[in-house]
Coordinates of C-alpha atoms in Angstrom, one line a residue:
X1 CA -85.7 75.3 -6.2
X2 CA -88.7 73.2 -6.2
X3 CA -92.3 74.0 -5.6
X4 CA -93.6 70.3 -4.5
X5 CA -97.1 70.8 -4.8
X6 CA -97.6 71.3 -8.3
X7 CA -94.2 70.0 -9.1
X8 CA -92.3 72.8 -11.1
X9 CA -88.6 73.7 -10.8
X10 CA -88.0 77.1 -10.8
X11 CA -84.6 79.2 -11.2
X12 CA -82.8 82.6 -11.4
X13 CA -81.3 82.1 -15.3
X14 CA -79.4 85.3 -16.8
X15 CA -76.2 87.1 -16.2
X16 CA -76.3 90.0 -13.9
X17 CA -78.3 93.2 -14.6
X18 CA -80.6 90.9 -17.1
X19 CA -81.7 88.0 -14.6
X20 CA -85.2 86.5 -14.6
X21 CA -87.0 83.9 -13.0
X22 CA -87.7 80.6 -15.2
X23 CA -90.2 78.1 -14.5
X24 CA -89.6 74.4 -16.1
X25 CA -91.6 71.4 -15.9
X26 CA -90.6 67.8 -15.3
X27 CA -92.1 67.0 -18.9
X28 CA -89.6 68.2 -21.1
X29 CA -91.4 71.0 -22.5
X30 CA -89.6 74.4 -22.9
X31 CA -89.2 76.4 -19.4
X32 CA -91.3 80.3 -19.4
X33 CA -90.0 83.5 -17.9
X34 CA -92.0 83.9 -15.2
X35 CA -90.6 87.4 -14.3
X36 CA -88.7 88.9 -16.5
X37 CA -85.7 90.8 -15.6
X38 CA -88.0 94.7 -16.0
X39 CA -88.8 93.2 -12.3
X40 CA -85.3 92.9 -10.6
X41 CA -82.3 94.5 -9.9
X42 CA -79.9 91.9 -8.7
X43 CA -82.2 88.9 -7.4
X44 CA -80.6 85.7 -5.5
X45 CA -82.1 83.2 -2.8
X46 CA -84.7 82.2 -4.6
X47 CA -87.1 80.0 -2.2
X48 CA -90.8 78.9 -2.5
X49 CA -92.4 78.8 0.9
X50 CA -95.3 76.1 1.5
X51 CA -97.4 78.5 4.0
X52 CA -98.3 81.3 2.2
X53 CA -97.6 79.8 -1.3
X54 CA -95.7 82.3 -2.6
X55 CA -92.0 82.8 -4.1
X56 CA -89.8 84.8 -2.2
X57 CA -86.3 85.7 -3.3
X58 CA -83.6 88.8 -2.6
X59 CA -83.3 91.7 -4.7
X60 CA -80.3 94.0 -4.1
X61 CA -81.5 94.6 -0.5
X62 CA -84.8 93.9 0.0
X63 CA -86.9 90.7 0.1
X64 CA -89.8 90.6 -2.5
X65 CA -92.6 88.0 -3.1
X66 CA -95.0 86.8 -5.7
X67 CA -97.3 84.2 -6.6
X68 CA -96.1 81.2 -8.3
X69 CA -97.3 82.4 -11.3
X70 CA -95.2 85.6 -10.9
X71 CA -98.0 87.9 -10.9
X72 CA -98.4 90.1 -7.3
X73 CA -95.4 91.2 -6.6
X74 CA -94.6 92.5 -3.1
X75 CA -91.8 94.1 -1.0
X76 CA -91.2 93.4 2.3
X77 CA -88.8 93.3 4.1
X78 CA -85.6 96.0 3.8
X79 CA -82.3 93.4 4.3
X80 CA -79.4 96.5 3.4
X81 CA -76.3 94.1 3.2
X82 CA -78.3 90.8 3.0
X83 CA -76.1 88.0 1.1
X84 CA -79.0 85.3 1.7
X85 CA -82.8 85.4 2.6
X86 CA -84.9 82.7 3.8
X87 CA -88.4 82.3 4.6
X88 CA -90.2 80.4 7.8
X89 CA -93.7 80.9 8.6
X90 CA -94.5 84.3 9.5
X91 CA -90.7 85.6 9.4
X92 CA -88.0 86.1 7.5
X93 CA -84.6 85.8 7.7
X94 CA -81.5 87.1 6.2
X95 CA -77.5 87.2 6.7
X96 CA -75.3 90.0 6.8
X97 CA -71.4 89.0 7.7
X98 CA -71.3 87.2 10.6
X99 CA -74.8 88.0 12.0
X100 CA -78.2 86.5 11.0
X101 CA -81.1 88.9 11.1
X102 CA -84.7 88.1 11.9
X103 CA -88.0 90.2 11.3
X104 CA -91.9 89.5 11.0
X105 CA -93.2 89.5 8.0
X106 CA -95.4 92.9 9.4
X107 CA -92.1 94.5 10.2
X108 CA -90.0 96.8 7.6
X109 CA -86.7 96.0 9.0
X110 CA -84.5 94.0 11.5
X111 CA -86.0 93.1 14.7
X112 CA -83.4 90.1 16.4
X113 CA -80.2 90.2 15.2
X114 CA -77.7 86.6 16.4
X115 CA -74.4 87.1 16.3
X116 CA -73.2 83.4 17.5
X117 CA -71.4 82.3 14.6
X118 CA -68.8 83.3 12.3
X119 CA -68.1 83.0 7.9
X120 CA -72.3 82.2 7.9
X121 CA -72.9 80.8 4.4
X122 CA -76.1 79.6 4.5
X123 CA -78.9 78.7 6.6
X124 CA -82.0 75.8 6.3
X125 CA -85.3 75.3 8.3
X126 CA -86.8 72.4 8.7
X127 CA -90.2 71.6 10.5
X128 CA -91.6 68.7 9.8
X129 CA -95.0 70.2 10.6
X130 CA -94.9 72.1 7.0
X131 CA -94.0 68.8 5.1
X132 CA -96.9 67.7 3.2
X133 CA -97.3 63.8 2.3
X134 CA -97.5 64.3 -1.5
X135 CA -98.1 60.8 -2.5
X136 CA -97.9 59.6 -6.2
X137 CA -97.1 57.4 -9.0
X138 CA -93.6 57.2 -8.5
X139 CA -93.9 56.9 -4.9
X140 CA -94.2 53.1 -5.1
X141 CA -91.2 51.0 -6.3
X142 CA -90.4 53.6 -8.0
X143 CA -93.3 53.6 -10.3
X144 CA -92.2 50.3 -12.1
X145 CA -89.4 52.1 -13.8
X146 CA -86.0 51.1 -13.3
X147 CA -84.1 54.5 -13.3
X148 CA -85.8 57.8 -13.6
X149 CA -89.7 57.8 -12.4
X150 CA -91.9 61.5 -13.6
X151 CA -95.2 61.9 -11.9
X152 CA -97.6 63.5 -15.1
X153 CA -101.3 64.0 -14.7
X154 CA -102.4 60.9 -16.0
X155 CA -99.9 58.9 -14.1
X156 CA -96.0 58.7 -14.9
X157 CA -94.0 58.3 -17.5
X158 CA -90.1 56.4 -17.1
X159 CA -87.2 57.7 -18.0
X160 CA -83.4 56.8 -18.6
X161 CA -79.7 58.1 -17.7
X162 CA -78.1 60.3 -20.9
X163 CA -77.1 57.6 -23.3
X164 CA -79.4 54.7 -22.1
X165 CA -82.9 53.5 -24.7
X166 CA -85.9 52.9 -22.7
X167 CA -87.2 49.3 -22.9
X168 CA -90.3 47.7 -23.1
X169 CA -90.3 46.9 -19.8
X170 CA -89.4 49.8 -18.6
X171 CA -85.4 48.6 -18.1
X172 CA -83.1 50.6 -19.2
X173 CA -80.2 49.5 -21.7
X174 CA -77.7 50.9 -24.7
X175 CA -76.2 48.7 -27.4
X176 CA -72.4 49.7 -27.1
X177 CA -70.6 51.0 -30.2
X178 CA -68.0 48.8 -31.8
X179 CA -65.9 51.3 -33.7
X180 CA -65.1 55.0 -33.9
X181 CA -65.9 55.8 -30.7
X182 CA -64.2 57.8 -28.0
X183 CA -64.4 56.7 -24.7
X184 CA -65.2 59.3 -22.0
X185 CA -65.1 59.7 -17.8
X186 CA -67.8 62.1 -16.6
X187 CA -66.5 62.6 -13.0
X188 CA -69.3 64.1 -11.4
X189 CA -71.5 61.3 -11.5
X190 CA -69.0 57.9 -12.3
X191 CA -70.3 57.6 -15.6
X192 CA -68.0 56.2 -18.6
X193 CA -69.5 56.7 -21.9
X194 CA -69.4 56.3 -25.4
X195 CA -69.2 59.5 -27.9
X196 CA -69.6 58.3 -31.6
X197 CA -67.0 59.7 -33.9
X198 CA -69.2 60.2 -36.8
X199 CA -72.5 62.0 -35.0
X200 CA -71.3 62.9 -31.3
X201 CA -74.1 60.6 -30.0
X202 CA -73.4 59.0 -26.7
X203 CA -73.9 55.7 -25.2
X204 CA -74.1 55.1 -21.8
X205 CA -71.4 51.8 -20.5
X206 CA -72.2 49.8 -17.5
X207 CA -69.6 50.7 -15.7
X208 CA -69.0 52.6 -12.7
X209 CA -65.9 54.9 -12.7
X210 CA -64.2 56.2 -9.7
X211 CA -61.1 57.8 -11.0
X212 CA -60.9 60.0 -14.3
X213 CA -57.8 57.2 -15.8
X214 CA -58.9 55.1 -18.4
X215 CA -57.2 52.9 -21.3
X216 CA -58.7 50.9 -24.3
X217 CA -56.8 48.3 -25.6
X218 CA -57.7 48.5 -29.4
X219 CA -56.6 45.0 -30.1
X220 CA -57.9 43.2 -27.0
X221 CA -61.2 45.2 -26.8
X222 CA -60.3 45.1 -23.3
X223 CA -61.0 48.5 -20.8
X224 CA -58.5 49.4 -18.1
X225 CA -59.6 51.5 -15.2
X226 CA -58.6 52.1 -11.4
X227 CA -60.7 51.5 -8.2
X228 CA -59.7 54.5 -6.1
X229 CA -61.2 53.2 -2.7
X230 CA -59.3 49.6 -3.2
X231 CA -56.5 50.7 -4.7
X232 CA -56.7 48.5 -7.6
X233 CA -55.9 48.2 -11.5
X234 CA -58.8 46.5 -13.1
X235 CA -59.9 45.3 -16.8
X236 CA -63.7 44.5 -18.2
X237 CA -65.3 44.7 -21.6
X238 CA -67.5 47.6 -23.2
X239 CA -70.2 45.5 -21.5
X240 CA -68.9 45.4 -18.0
X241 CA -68.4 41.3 -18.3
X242 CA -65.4 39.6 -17.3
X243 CA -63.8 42.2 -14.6
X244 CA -60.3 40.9 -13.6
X245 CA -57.9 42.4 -11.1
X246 CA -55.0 43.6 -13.0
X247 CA -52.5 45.1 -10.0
X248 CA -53.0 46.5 -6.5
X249 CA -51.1 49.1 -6.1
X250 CA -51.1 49.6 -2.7
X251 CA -50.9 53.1 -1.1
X252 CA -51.4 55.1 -4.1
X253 CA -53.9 54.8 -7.3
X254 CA -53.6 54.6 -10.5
X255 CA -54.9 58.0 -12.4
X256 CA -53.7 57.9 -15.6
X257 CA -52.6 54.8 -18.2
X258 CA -51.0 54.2 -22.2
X259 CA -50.7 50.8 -23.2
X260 CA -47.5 49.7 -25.3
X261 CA -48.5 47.8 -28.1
X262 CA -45.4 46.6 -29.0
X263 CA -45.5 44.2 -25.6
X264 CA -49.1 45.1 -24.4
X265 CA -47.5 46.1 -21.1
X266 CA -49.7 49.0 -19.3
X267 CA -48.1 52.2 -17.6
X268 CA -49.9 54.6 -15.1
X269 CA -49.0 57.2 -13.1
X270 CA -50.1 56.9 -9.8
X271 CA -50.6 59.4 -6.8
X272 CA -50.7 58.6 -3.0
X273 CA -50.9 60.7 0.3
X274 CA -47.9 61.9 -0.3
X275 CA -45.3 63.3 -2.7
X276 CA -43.0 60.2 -1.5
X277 CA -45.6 57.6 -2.7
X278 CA -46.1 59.1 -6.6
X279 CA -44.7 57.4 -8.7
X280 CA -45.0 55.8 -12.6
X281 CA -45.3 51.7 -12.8
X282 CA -46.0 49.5 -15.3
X283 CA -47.5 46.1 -15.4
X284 CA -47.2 43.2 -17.6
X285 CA -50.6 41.9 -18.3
X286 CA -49.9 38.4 -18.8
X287 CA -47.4 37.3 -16.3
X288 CA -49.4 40.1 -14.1
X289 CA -45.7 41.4 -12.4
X290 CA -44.9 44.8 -12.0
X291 CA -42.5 47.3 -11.8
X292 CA -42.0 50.7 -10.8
X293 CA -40.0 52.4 -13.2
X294 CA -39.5 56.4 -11.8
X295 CA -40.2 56.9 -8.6
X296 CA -40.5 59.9 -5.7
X297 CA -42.2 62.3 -8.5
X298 CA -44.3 65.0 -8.0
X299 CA -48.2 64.6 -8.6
X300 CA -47.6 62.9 -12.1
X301 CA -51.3 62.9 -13.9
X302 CA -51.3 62.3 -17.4
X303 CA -48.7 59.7 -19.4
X304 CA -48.2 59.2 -23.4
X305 CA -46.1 56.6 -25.1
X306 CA -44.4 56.8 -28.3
X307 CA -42.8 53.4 -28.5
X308 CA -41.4 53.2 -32.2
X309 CA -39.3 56.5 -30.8
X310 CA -38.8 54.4 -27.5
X311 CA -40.3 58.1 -25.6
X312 CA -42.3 58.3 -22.3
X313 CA -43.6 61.8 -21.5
X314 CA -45.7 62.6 -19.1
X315 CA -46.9 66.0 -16.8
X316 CA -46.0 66.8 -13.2
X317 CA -47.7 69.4 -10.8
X318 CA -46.2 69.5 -7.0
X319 CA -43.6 72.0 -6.2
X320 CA -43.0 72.3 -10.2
X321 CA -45.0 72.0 -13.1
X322 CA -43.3 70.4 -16.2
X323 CA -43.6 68.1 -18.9
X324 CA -40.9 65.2 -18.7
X325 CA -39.9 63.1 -21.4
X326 CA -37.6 59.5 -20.7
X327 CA -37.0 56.4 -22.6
X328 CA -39.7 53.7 -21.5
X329 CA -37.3 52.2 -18.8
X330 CA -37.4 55.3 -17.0
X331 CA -33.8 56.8 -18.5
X332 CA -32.4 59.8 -19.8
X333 CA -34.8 62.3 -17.9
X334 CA -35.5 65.6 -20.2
X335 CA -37.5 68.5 -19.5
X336 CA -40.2 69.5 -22.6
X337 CA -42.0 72.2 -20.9
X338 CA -41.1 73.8 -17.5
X339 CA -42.2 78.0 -18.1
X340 CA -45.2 79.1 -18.9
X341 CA -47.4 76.3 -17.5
X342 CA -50.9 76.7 -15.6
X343 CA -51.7 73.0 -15.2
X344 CA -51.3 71.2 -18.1
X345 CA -53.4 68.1 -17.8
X346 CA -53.9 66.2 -21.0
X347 CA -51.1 65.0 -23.5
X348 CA -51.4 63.1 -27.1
X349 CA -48.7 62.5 -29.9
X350 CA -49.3 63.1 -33.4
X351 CA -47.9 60.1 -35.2
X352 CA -47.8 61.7 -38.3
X353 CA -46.8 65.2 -37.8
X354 CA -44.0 63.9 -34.7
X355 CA -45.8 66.8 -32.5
X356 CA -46.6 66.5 -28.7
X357 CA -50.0 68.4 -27.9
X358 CA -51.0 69.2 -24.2
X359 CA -54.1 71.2 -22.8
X360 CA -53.4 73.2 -19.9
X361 CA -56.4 73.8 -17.2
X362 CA -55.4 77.2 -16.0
X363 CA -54.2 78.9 -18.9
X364 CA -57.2 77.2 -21.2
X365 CA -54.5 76.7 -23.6
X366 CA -54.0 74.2 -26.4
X367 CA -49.9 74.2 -26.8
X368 CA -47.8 71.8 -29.0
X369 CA -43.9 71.1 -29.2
X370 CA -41.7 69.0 -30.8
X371 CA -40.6 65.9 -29.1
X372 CA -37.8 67.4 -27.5
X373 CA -39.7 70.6 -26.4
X374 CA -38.5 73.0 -29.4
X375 CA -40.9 74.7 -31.7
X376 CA -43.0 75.5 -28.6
X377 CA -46.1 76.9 -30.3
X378 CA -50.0 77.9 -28.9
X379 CA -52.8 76.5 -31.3
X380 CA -55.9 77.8 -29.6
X381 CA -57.3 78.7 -26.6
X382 CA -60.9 78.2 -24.9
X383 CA -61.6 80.7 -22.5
X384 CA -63.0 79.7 -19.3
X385 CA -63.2 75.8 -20.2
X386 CA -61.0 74.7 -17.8
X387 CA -59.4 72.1 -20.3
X388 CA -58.5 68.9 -18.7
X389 CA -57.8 65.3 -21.4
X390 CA -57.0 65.6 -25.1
X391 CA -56.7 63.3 -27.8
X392 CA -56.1 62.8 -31.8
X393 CA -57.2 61.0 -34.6
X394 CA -56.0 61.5 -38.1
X395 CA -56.8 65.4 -38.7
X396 CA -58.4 66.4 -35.7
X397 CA -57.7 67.3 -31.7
X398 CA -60.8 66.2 -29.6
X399 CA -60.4 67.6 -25.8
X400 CA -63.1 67.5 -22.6
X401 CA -63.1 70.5 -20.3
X402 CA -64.9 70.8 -16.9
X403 CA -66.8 73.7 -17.8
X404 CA -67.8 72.2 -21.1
X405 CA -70.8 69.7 -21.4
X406 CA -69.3 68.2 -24.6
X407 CA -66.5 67.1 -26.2
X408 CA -65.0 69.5 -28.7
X409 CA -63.2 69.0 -31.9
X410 CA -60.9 70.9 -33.7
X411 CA -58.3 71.0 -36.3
X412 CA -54.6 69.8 -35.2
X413 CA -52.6 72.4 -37.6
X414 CA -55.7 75.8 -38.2
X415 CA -57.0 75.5 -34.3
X416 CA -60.6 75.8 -36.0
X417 CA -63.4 74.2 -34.3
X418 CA -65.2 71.9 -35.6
X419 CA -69.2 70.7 -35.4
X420 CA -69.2 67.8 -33.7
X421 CA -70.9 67.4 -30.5
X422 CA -73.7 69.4 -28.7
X423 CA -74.1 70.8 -25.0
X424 CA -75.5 68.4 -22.9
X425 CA -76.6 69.8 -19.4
X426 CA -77.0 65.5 -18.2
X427 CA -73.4 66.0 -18.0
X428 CA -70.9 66.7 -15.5
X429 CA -67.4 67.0 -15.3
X430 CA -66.0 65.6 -18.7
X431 CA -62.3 64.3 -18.1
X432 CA -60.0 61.4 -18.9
X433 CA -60.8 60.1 -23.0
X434 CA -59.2 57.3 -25.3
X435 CA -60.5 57.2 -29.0
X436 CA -61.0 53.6 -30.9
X437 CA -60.8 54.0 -34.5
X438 CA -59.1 52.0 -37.4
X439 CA -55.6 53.5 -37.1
X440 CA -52.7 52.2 -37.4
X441 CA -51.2 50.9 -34.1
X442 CA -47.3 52.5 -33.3
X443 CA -44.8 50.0 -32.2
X444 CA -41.5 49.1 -31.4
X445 CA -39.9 46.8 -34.0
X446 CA -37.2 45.8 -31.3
X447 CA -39.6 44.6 -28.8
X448 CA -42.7 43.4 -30.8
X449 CA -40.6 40.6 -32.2
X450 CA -40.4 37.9 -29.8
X451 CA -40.7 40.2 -26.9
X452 CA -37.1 41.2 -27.5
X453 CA -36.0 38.3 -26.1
X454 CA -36.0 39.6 -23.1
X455 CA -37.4 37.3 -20.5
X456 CA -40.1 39.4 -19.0
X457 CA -39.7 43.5 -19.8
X458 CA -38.9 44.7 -22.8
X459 CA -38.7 48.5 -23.0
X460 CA -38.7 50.2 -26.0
X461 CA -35.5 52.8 -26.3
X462 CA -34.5 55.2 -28.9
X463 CA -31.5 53.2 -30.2
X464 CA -33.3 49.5 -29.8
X465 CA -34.4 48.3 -26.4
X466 CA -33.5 47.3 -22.4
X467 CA -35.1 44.3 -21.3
X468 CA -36.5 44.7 -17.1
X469 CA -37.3 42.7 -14.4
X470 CA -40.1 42.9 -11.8
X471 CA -39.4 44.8 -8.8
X472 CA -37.0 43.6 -6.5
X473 CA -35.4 41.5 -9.4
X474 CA -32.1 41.9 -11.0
X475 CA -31.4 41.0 -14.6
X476 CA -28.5 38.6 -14.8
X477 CA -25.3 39.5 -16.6
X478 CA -26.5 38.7 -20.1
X479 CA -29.3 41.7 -19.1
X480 CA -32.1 39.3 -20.7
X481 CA -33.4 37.5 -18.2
X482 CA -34.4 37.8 -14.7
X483 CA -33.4 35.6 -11.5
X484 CA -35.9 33.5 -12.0
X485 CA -35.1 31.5 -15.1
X486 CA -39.1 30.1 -15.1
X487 CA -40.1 33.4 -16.5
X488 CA -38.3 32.8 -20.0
X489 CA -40.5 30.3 -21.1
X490 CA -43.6 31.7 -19.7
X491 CA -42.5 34.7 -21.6
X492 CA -42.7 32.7 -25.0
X493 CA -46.0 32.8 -25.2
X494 CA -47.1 35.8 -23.4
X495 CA -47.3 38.4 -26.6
X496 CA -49.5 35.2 -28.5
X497 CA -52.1 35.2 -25.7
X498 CA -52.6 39.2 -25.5
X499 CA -52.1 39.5 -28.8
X500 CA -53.0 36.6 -31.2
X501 CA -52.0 38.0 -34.7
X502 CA -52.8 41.5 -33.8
X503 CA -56.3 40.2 -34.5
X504 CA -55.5 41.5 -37.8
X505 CA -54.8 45.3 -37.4
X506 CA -52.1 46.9 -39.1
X507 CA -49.1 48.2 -37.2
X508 CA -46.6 50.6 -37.9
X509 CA -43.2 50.9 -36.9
X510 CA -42.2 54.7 -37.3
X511 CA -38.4 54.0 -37.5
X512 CA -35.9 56.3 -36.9

């Protein structure tokens, strides 16, 4: 709640039986208990009201008043049953259940009582009469300043979004981070941002984000996302340059990804308007065909490769909740993890220690398994976080949560926390995260070299690999190449121009 004419946010802070009213200011400098909590019993609906310039808010069942410095405070109005109070003029107003009570503010009690609606939830006034024209600073374009404009006494000062540097000319910009980063979706307000691995600094990117999915390739320095309202896959750099349309999907979207860098081919999961339209696809990037490799699932959401194994897992919600595991064609279905699930919504393999880690958004747990689903075993849990994407690097987990205005870090074998990143009320919903360091890169040996020599897919299989063939293509008997003998030779060259020498990073084939 705002007081507009001297321009202070005030709240209700505190849990109950300790709640007081704050005042802030739009400067930055530290917020004041304006009543402190000696003054209240249970107070809610907190309102300032232009007329008599006063606050007024709901305690327990009465409405009560005071300046807005907090000093006179009055009782009014008894409201027995009141779940919200409002203020107009010379009367106030409250609900109880389905009926919305009126009184003036010389009465002690309810004079009109409506009872013409039902499940009342909250009420508004308007009159334009009481709306004052409060010009400013800010009021013309925006006070010069390209983002966020704050009306002070001398004049106004400009701001910038979390992880943006003011400029001289009052522009806003960040210089993106090149290494040992993780890459972030904050879902509340289509941000994607950079969190610094050694300092938990962020960096805002110049790119707008629809869907929580995200993928970086670590070789191309190239950043996959999806485009929920056009149903597209799409690619861009850390500085938003060079967009290209990947894949349309068509009546579903793409919500999570993993790249194979054996072949640089990108999987999703994707989810439609209905259980019949969910499915996982994969698309090679640069002969840009597709296929759909399982098909008719329910609500996949996130998907992990582990292509030196030739593994696939990913998590399912709809009518069941498990964790499925196949070879990268889409074979040899197995169930990791079908009791004891909330909604597990973020998976990541440890390379090192052959463990599968999940975070699961009901139970606030952080599980891990073997690759087959044995040695089921809880590492930690967060109460109340509401976990949603995990990752690793080297020792440590690093996981988002929805109630959770950071990224936290922890270790992969104690479940200790670790310092790393602080609150950051900016923030919204923290989701979908890919980390960029210098590790080594996991591949298959079977399809890295020369694509397999398989014509156009080569899929990565526990015992060496299956070559594929775009939807509605059939390989041909020697199950290397597709109908279309053109694709061979296009082929040739594909891994060369995604992946010119690896651009120097090492890879590791963890071999059987």
């Amino acid at each position: 709640m705002q007081d507009m004419n001297i321009k202070c946010p005030y709240w209700i802070s505190g849990l109950p039986g300790s709640r007081s009213v704050i005042r802030g200011t739009w400067s930055r400098d530290p917020p004041r208990v304006l009543i402190s909590e000696a003054n209240f019993h249970r107070p809610s609906s907190l309102q300032y009201d232009v007329s008599s310039n006063r606050l007024y808010w709901l305690d327990q069942f009465v409405i009560k008043s005071s300046t807005t410095n907090g000093s006179d405070i009055k009782i009014h109005v008894i409201t027995i049953g009141a779940t919200l109070a409002f203020v107009y003029k010379d009367f106030f107003g409250w609900i109880t259940g389905d009926k919305i009570n009126f009184a003036r503010r010389s009465s002690t009690s309810a004079e009109v009582i409506s009872q013409t609606l039902s499940n009342i939830t909250n009420v508004v006034v308007f009159d334009s009469s009481l709306q004052q024209d409060k010009r400013g600073t800010c009021q013309v374009l925006n006070g010069g300043c390209e983002e966020i404009c704050i009306p002070i006494t001398n004049g106004r000062r400009c701001e910038c979004d979390i992880g943006l540097k003011l400029q001289a000319d009052n522009t806003c910009d960040s210089d993106q981070l090149m290494e040992n980063f993780i890459i972030v979706t904050d879902v509340s307000h289509e941000r994607l941002l950079q969190i610094n691995l050694k300092n938990g600094s962020i960096v805002k990117l110049p790119i707008t984000a629809t869907v929580p999915g995200i993928a970086f390739d670590k070789v191309t320095k190239t950043l996959f996302y999806s485009d929920r309202e056009r149903e597209t896959i799409m690619s861009t750099t850390l500085h938003g340059h060079n967009s290209s349309l990947i894949y349309t999907t068509g009546f579903a979207y793409a919500d999570r990804f993993a790249i194979d860098y054996s072949t640089g081919n990108l999987y999703y999961t994707a989810k439609g308007s209905n259980l019949s339209r969910d499915y996982i696809g994969v698309v090679h990037r640069s002969l840009l065909l597709h296929k759909v490799l399982l098909s008719n699932l329910n609500s996949p959401m996130e998907i992990v490769l582990y292509p030196s194994k030739g593994f696939l897992f990913w998590v399912e919600f709809g009518n069941k909740t498990q964790i499925c595991r196949t070879h990268m064609d889409g074979s040899a279905r197995l169930f990791i993890a079908t009791t004891n699930l909330g909604l597990p919504t973020g998976l990541t393999i440890d390379l090192a220690g052959s463990r599968l880690y999940w975070a699961d958004s009901k139970t606030n747990h952080i599980e891990f398994s073997d690759m087959d689903g044995g040695n089921r075993q809880i590492l930690a849990t967060d109460y109340d976080a509401q976990l949603m994407s995990i990752g690793i690097q080297g020792q440590y987990l690093y996981y988002t949560a929805w109630n959770r205005q950071r990224i936290t870090k922890m270790d992969k074998i104690t479940g200790s926390k670790i310092p790393f990143m602080s609150n950051h009320p900016e923030l919204g919903r923290l989701d979908s995260i890919d980390i960029y360091a210098d590790d080594v890169l996991d591949v298959s040996v079977s399809c890295f070299n020369k694509n397999g020599l398989c014509s156009t897919f080569c899929f990565p299989t526990p015992t060496g690999r299956t070559c594929g063939c775009q939807d509605n293509l059939k390989l041909q008997p020697d199950q290397m190449t597709c109908d279309e003998d053109t694709l061979q030779l296009e082929n040739e060259v594909s891994k060369e121009t995604i992946y010119p020498c690896m651009l120097g990073r090492p890879v590791a084939v963890w071999e059987l």
